[in-house]
Coordinates of C-alpha atoms in Angstrom, one line a residue:
X1 CA 108.9 77.2 107.0
X2 CA 106.1 77.8 104.4
X3 CA 108.6 78.9 101.8
X4 CA 110.5 75.6 102.1
X5 CA 107.5 73.5 101.3
X6 CA 106.4 75.7 98.5
X7 CA 109.8 75.4 96.9
X8 CA 109.7 71.5 97.2
X9 CA 106.2 71.6 95.8
X10 CA 107.1 73.8 92.8
X11 CA 110.1 71.6 91.9
X12 CA 107.9 68.7 91.9
X13 CA 105.5 70.4 89.6
X14 CA 108.2 71.6 87.2
X15 CA 109.8 68.2 87.0
X16 CA 107.7 65.6 85.0
X17 CA 107.8 62.0 86.3
X18 CA 110.3 59.9 84.7
X19 CA 109.1 57.0 82.4
X20 CA 108.2 53.9 84.3
X21 CA 110.6 51.1 83.5
X22 CA 109.5 47.6 82.6
X23 CA 108.9 45.8 85.9
X24 CA 110.2 42.5 84.3
X25 CA 113.6 43.8 83.3
X26 CA 114.1 46.4 86.0
X27 CA 115.4 43.9 88.6
X28 CA 118.3 43.0 86.4
X29 CA 119.4 46.7 86.3
X30 CA 119.1 47.5 90.0
X31 CA 118.5 44.8 92.5
X32 CA 119.3 41.5 90.7
X33 CA 116.0 40.0 92.0
X34 CA 112.4 39.9 90.8
X35 CA 110.7 40.3 94.1
X36 CA 110.8 44.1 94.2
X37 CA 111.4 45.6 90.8
X38 CA 111.8 49.5 91.0
X39 CA 109.0 50.0 88.3
X40 CA 106.4 48.4 90.4
X41 CA 107.4 50.5 93.5
X42 CA 107.3 53.6 91.3
X43 CA 103.8 52.6 90.0
X44 CA 102.7 52.1 93.6
X45 CA 103.8 55.6 94.6
X46 CA 102.0 57.1 91.6
X47 CA 98.8 55.3 92.4
X48 CA 99.1 56.5 95.9
X49 CA 99.6 60.1 94.8
X50 CA 96.6 59.7 92.5
X51 CA 94.4 58.5 95.3
X52 CA 95.7 61.3 97.5
X53 CA 94.6 63.9 95.0
X54 CA 91.1 62.6 94.7
X55 CA 90.5 63.2 98.5
X56 CA 88.5 66.4 99.3
X57 CA 90.6 69.2 100.7
X58 CA 89.2 68.9 104.2
X59 CA 89.9 65.2 104.3
X60 CA 93.6 65.8 103.2
X61 CA 93.8 68.7 105.8
X62 CA 92.3 66.4 108.4
X63 CA 95.0 63.7 107.8
X64 CA 97.7 66.4 107.8
X65 CA 96.6 67.8 111.1
X66 CA 96.4 64.3 112.7
X67 CA 100.0 63.8 111.5
X68 CA 101.1 67.1 112.9
X69 CA 99.5 66.3 116.3
X70 CA 101.3 63.0 116.4
X71 CA 104.7 64.6 115.6
X72 CA 104.2 67.4 118.1
X73 CA 103.6 64.7 120.7
X74 CA 106.6 62.8 119.7
X75 CA 108.6 66.0 120.0
X76 CA 107.4 66.8 123.6
X77 CA 108.0 63.1 124.5
X78 CA 111.6 63.5 123.4
X79 CA 112.0 66.8 125.2
X80 CA 110.8 65.1 128.4
X81 CA 113.3 62.3 127.9
X82 CA 116.2 64.6 127.2
X83 CA 115.2 66.8 130.1
X84 CA 115.9 64.1 132.6
X85 CA 119.6 65.2 132.6
X86 CA 119.9 68.0 129.9
X87 CA 119.0 71.7 130.7
X88 CA 116.1 73.1 128.8
X89 CA 118.3 75.8 127.2
X90 CA 120.5 73.2 125.7
X91 CA 117.6 71.3 124.3
X92 CA 116.3 74.5 122.7
X93 CA 119.6 75.6 121.3
X94 CA 120.2 72.2 119.6
X95 CA 116.6 72.3 118.3
X96 CA 117.1 75.7 116.8
X97 CA 120.5 74.6 115.2
X98 CA 118.9 71.5 113.6
X99 CA 115.8 73.4 112.2
X100 CA 118.1 76.2 111.0
X101 CA 120.2 73.7 109.1
X102 CA 117.2 72.1 107.5
X103 CA 115.8 75.5 106.3
X104 CA 119.2 77.1 105.4
X105 CA 118.8 76.5 101.6
X106 CA 115.7 78.6 101.6
X107 CA 117.3 81.4 103.7
X108 CA 120.4 81.4 101.6
X109 CA 118.6 81.5 98.4
X110 CA 116.7 84.6 99.4
X111 CA 119.8 86.4 100.9
X112 CA 120.1 89.3 101.5
X113 CA 116.4 90.1 100.9
X114 CA 115.5 87.6 103.6
X115 CA 116.8 90.2 106.1
X116 CA 115.0 93.1 104.9
X117 CA 112.3 94.1 107.2
X118 CA 110.0 97.0 107.8
X119 CA 109.3 96.2 111.4
X120 CA 112.6 95.2 113.2
X121 CA 111.0 96.0 116.6
X122 CA 108.3 93.4 116.0
X123 CA 111.0 90.8 115.1
X124 CA 112.8 91.4 118.3
X125 CA 109.6 91.1 120.3
X126 CA 108.8 88.0 118.6
X127 CA 112.2 86.4 119.2
X128 CA 112.0 87.2 122.9
X129 CA 108.4 86.0 123.3
X130 CA 109.1 82.8 121.3
X131 CA 112.1 82.1 123.4
X132 CA 109.8 82.4 126.5
X133 CA 107.1 80.4 125.0
X134 CA 109.4 77.4 124.4
X135 CA 111.5 77.8 127.6
X136 CA 108.3 77.9 129.8
X137 CA 106.5 75.3 127.7
X138 CA 109.5 72.9 127.6
X139 CA 110.1 73.2 131.3
X140 CA 106.4 72.3 132.0
X141 CA 106.7 69.3 129.6
X142 CA 109.7 68.1 131.4
X143 CA 108.2 68.4 134.9
X144 CA 104.5 67.8 134.4
X145 CA 102.7 64.7 133.1
X146 CA 102.6 65.1 129.3
X147 CA 98.7 65.2 129.4
X148 CA 98.8 68.1 131.8
X149 CA 101.2 70.1 130.0
X150 CA 99.5 69.5 126.6
X151 CA 96.1 70.5 127.9
X152 CA 97.2 73.7 129.5
X153 CA 99.0 74.6 126.3
X154 CA 95.5 74.8 124.6
X155 CA 94.9 78.0 126.6
X156 CA 96.9 79.7 123.9
X157 CA 93.6 80.4 122.0
X158 CA 92.2 82.3 124.8
X159 CA 95.3 84.6 125.1
X160 CA 95.1 85.2 121.3
X161 CA 91.5 86.4 121.8
X162 CA 92.6 88.8 124.6
X163 CA 95.6 90.1 122.8
X164 CA 93.6 90.7 119.6
X165 CA 91.3 92.9 121.5
X166 CA 94.0 94.9 123.2
X167 CA 96.6 95.1 120.3
X168 CA 94.6 94.7 117.1
X169 CA 91.5 96.5 118.5
X170 CA 89.2 93.6 117.3
X171 CA 85.7 93.6 118.6
X172 CA 84.7 90.6 120.6
X173 CA 81.1 89.8 121.7
X174 CA 79.7 88.3 124.8
X175 CA 79.8 84.8 123.5
X176 CA 83.5 84.8 122.8
X177 CA 84.3 86.5 126.2
X178 CA 82.3 83.9 127.8
X179 CA 84.3 81.2 126.0
X180 CA 87.5 82.8 127.3
X181 CA 86.3 83.0 130.9
X182 CA 85.1 79.4 130.9
X183 CA 88.4 78.3 129.3
X184 CA 90.4 80.0 132.0
X185 CA 88.4 78.3 134.7
X186 CA 89.4 75.0 133.1
X187 CA 93.1 76.2 133.3
X188 CA 92.5 76.9 137.0
X189 CA 91.3 73.3 137.5
X190 CA 94.4 72.1 135.7
X191 CA 96.7 74.1 137.8
X192 CA 96.1 71.9 140.8
X193 CA 96.5 68.4 139.2
X194 CA 97.5 66.8 142.5
X195 CA 94.7 68.3 144.5
X196 CA 97.1 69.4 147.3
X197 CA 95.5 72.8 147.6
X198 CA 98.3 74.9 146.1
X199 CA 99.0 76.0 142.6
X200 CA 101.6 74.1 140.7
X201 CA 104.6 76.2 139.7
X202 CA 105.1 74.2 136.6
X203 CA 101.5 74.6 135.7
X204 CA 101.9 78.3 136.0
X205 CA 104.9 78.0 133.7
X206 CA 102.8 76.2 131.1
X207 CA 100.2 79.0 131.3
X208 CA 103.1 81.6 130.9
X209 CA 104.2 79.6 127.8
X210 CA 100.7 79.7 126.3
X211 CA 100.5 83.4 126.9
X212 CA 103.8 84.0 125.1
X213 CA 102.7 81.7 122.3
X214 CA 99.4 83.6 122.0
X215 CA 101.3 87.0 121.8
X216 CA 103.6 85.4 119.1
X217 CA 100.6 84.6 117.0
X218 CA 99.4 88.3 117.2
X219 CA 102.9 89.6 116.2
X220 CA 103.0 87.2 113.3
X221 CA 99.7 88.6 112.0
X222 CA 101.3 92.2 112.2
X223 CA 104.5 91.2 110.5
X224 CA 102.9 89.3 107.6
X225 CA 101.4 92.5 106.5
X226 CA 104.8 94.0 105.6
X227 CA 107.3 91.2 105.7
X228 CA 107.8 88.0 103.5
X229 CA 107.4 84.6 105.3
X230 CA 111.1 84.0 104.6
X231 CA 112.0 87.0 106.6
X232 CA 109.9 86.1 109.5
X233 CA 111.5 82.6 109.4
X234 CA 115.1 83.9 109.2
X235 CA 115.0 86.2 112.3
X236 CA 113.2 83.5 114.4
X237 CA 115.6 80.8 113.3
X238 CA 118.7 82.8 114.3
X239 CA 117.4 85.0 117.1
X240 CA 116.1 82.3 119.4
X241 CA 119.3 80.3 118.9
X242 CA 121.5 83.3 119.7
X243 CA 119.6 84.0 122.9
X244 CA 120.1 80.4 124.0
X245 CA 124.0 80.4 123.6
X246 CA 124.9 82.1 127.0
X247 CA 122.6 80.1 129.3
X248 CA 123.5 76.9 127.5
X249 CA 127.2 77.6 128.1
X250 CA 126.5 78.2 131.8
X251 CA 124.4 75.0 132.3
X252 CA 126.1 72.9 129.6
X253 CA 125.9 69.1 130.1
X254 CA 127.8 66.9 127.7
X255 CA 125.3 64.6 126.3
X256 CA 125.8 60.9 125.7
X257 CA 125.5 59.5 122.4
X258 CA 121.8 58.5 123.0
X259 CA 121.0 61.9 124.4
X260 CA 122.7 63.6 121.4
X261 CA 120.6 61.6 119.1
X262 CA 117.5 62.6 121.0
X263 CA 118.4 66.2 120.8
X264 CA 118.9 66.1 117.0
X265 CA 115.6 64.1 116.7
X266 CA 113.8 66.9 118.6
X267 CA 114.8 69.5 115.9
X268 CA 114.0 67.0 113.0
X269 CA 110.6 66.0 114.4
X270 CA 109.7 69.6 115.2
X271 CA 110.3 70.5 111.5
X272 CA 108.1 67.7 110.3
X273 CA 105.4 68.7 112.7
X274 CA 105.4 72.3 111.5
X275 CA 105.4 71.2 107.8
X276 CA 102.3 69.0 108.6
X277 CA 100.6 71.9 110.1
X278 CA 101.3 74.2 107.1
X279 CA 100.0 71.5 104.8
X280 CA 96.9 70.9 106.9
X281 CA 95.7 74.5 106.8
X282 CA 96.5 74.8 103.1
X283 CA 94.6 71.8 102.1
X284 CA 91.5 72.3 104.4
X285 CA 89.4 74.9 106.0
X286 CA 90.5 75.9 109.4
X287 CA 87.0 75.7 110.9
X288 CA 86.8 72.1 109.6
X289 CA 90.1 70.7 110.8
X290 CA 91.2 72.9 113.7
X291 CA 89.4 70.7 116.4
X292 CA 91.5 67.5 115.3
X293 CA 94.5 69.3 116.7
X294 CA 93.2 68.3 120.2
X295 CA 94.1 64.7 119.4
X296 CA 97.4 65.7 120.8
X297 CA 95.9 65.2 124.3
X298 CA 94.9 61.6 123.3
X299 CA 98.5 61.1 122.1
X300 CA 100.1 62.7 125.1
X301 CA 98.0 60.6 127.6
X302 CA 98.9 57.4 125.8
X303 CA 102.6 58.2 125.6
X304 CA 102.6 59.5 129.2
X305 CA 101.2 56.2 130.4
X306 CA 103.2 53.8 128.2
X307 CA 106.7 55.6 128.5
X308 CA 106.6 57.5 131.8
X309 CA 104.0 55.6 133.9
X310 CA 102.1 58.9 134.4
X311 CA 98.3 58.4 134.6
X312 CA 96.3 61.7 134.4
X313 CA 94.2 62.5 137.4
X314 CA 90.6 63.4 137.5
X315 CA 91.3 67.2 137.5
X316 CA 93.3 66.7 134.3
X317 CA 90.3 65.3 132.3
X318 CA 87.8 67.8 133.8
X319 CA 90.1 70.8 133.1
X320 CA 91.0 69.6 129.7
X321 CA 87.3 68.9 128.8
X322 CA 86.5 72.6 129.8
X323 CA 89.4 74.1 127.9
X324 CA 88.7 72.1 124.8
X325 CA 85.0 72.9 124.8
X326 CA 85.7 76.6 125.2
X327 CA 88.2 76.5 122.4
X328 CA 85.9 74.8 120.1
X329 CA 83.2 77.2 120.8
X330 CA 85.5 80.0 120.0
X331 CA 86.3 78.4 116.6
X332 CA 82.6 77.9 116.0
X333 CA 82.0 81.7 116.6
X334 CA 84.7 82.7 114.4
X335 CA 83.2 80.6 111.6
X336 CA 79.8 82.1 112.0
X337 CA 81.3 85.6 111.7
X338 CA 83.3 84.5 108.7
X339 CA 86.5 85.9 109.9
X340 CA 89.9 84.6 109.3
X341 CA 91.1 82.4 112.2
X342 CA 94.4 83.1 113.9
X343 CA 95.1 79.3 113.6
X344 CA 95.5 79.6 109.8
X345 CA 98.3 78.2 107.7
X346 CA 100.9 81.0 108.3
X347 CA 100.3 81.4 112.0
X348 CA 100.3 77.7 112.6
X349 CA 103.4 77.2 110.5
X350 CA 105.4 79.8 112.4
X351 CA 104.2 78.7 115.8
X352 CA 107.1 79.5 118.2

């Protein structure tokens, strides 16, 4: 996904802006009115771009991450709406098709080099785990309140820490281990949002999705050492879609026109969300903006109440507070050790 954004940005830099037409005469050439001449609109855009460039990098990164959080919540809301009748595998297949169409120019322009890889086994593992992350995560979103599913998904950072120790042989001190343990205590609180004394199966699926997503982050770190971003993107785009073909055929439900529009919108919004994420971590420092990603919980709570009438319970707020606090402490420790965060531009851009 990062390659797409780089291509667009480079083309913008290579092409100088066209001369601004006279706002008095422009209306006679285009709109035939004087209320909204094109020259004035273009000047407004240029002023906006000039203002944007004057912002500090962390400020731009913060705005991008807030936009990404909003779009990700829109995506999960659409998934929940579509999941009322459409099987999750069908939702995921259409999502992959739409996103593949969007990034096809980048893949085609790099073909066949986009298929060259030094670690095919890692790509296969990534495809399987990414499929699991989305299947488990989407199923949880469909069957749990949005706030619950969103809060549990934040447990991904704890799994990243554990997998980094086991697979990448990273050294983790007592402080980070403590944050992981406390974070998982928050997950346990969230696994029983109804307070009925038994673990919620969909809550467990949300945890499984977070674990798969955490492992995907580790694999991306390994693949990025030898493979180009477009190669990582190409295998994921086609691989996950191919896995979904058979189960989608088995559980196929012909969507209505409204449902079809929602399915397509899921793919488009997912692409926008990932692009905003990439821009965020390119513009700002991860330690300065990562915490703003947790605004997804605020968005999810608002949408859950307004659209689905689902009010979060006390356990949701308690568990979410524990998870977010532990996650922020992990980020703080990483910053103090001056190490590269897993939630950097490439990792966030290729999330699932």
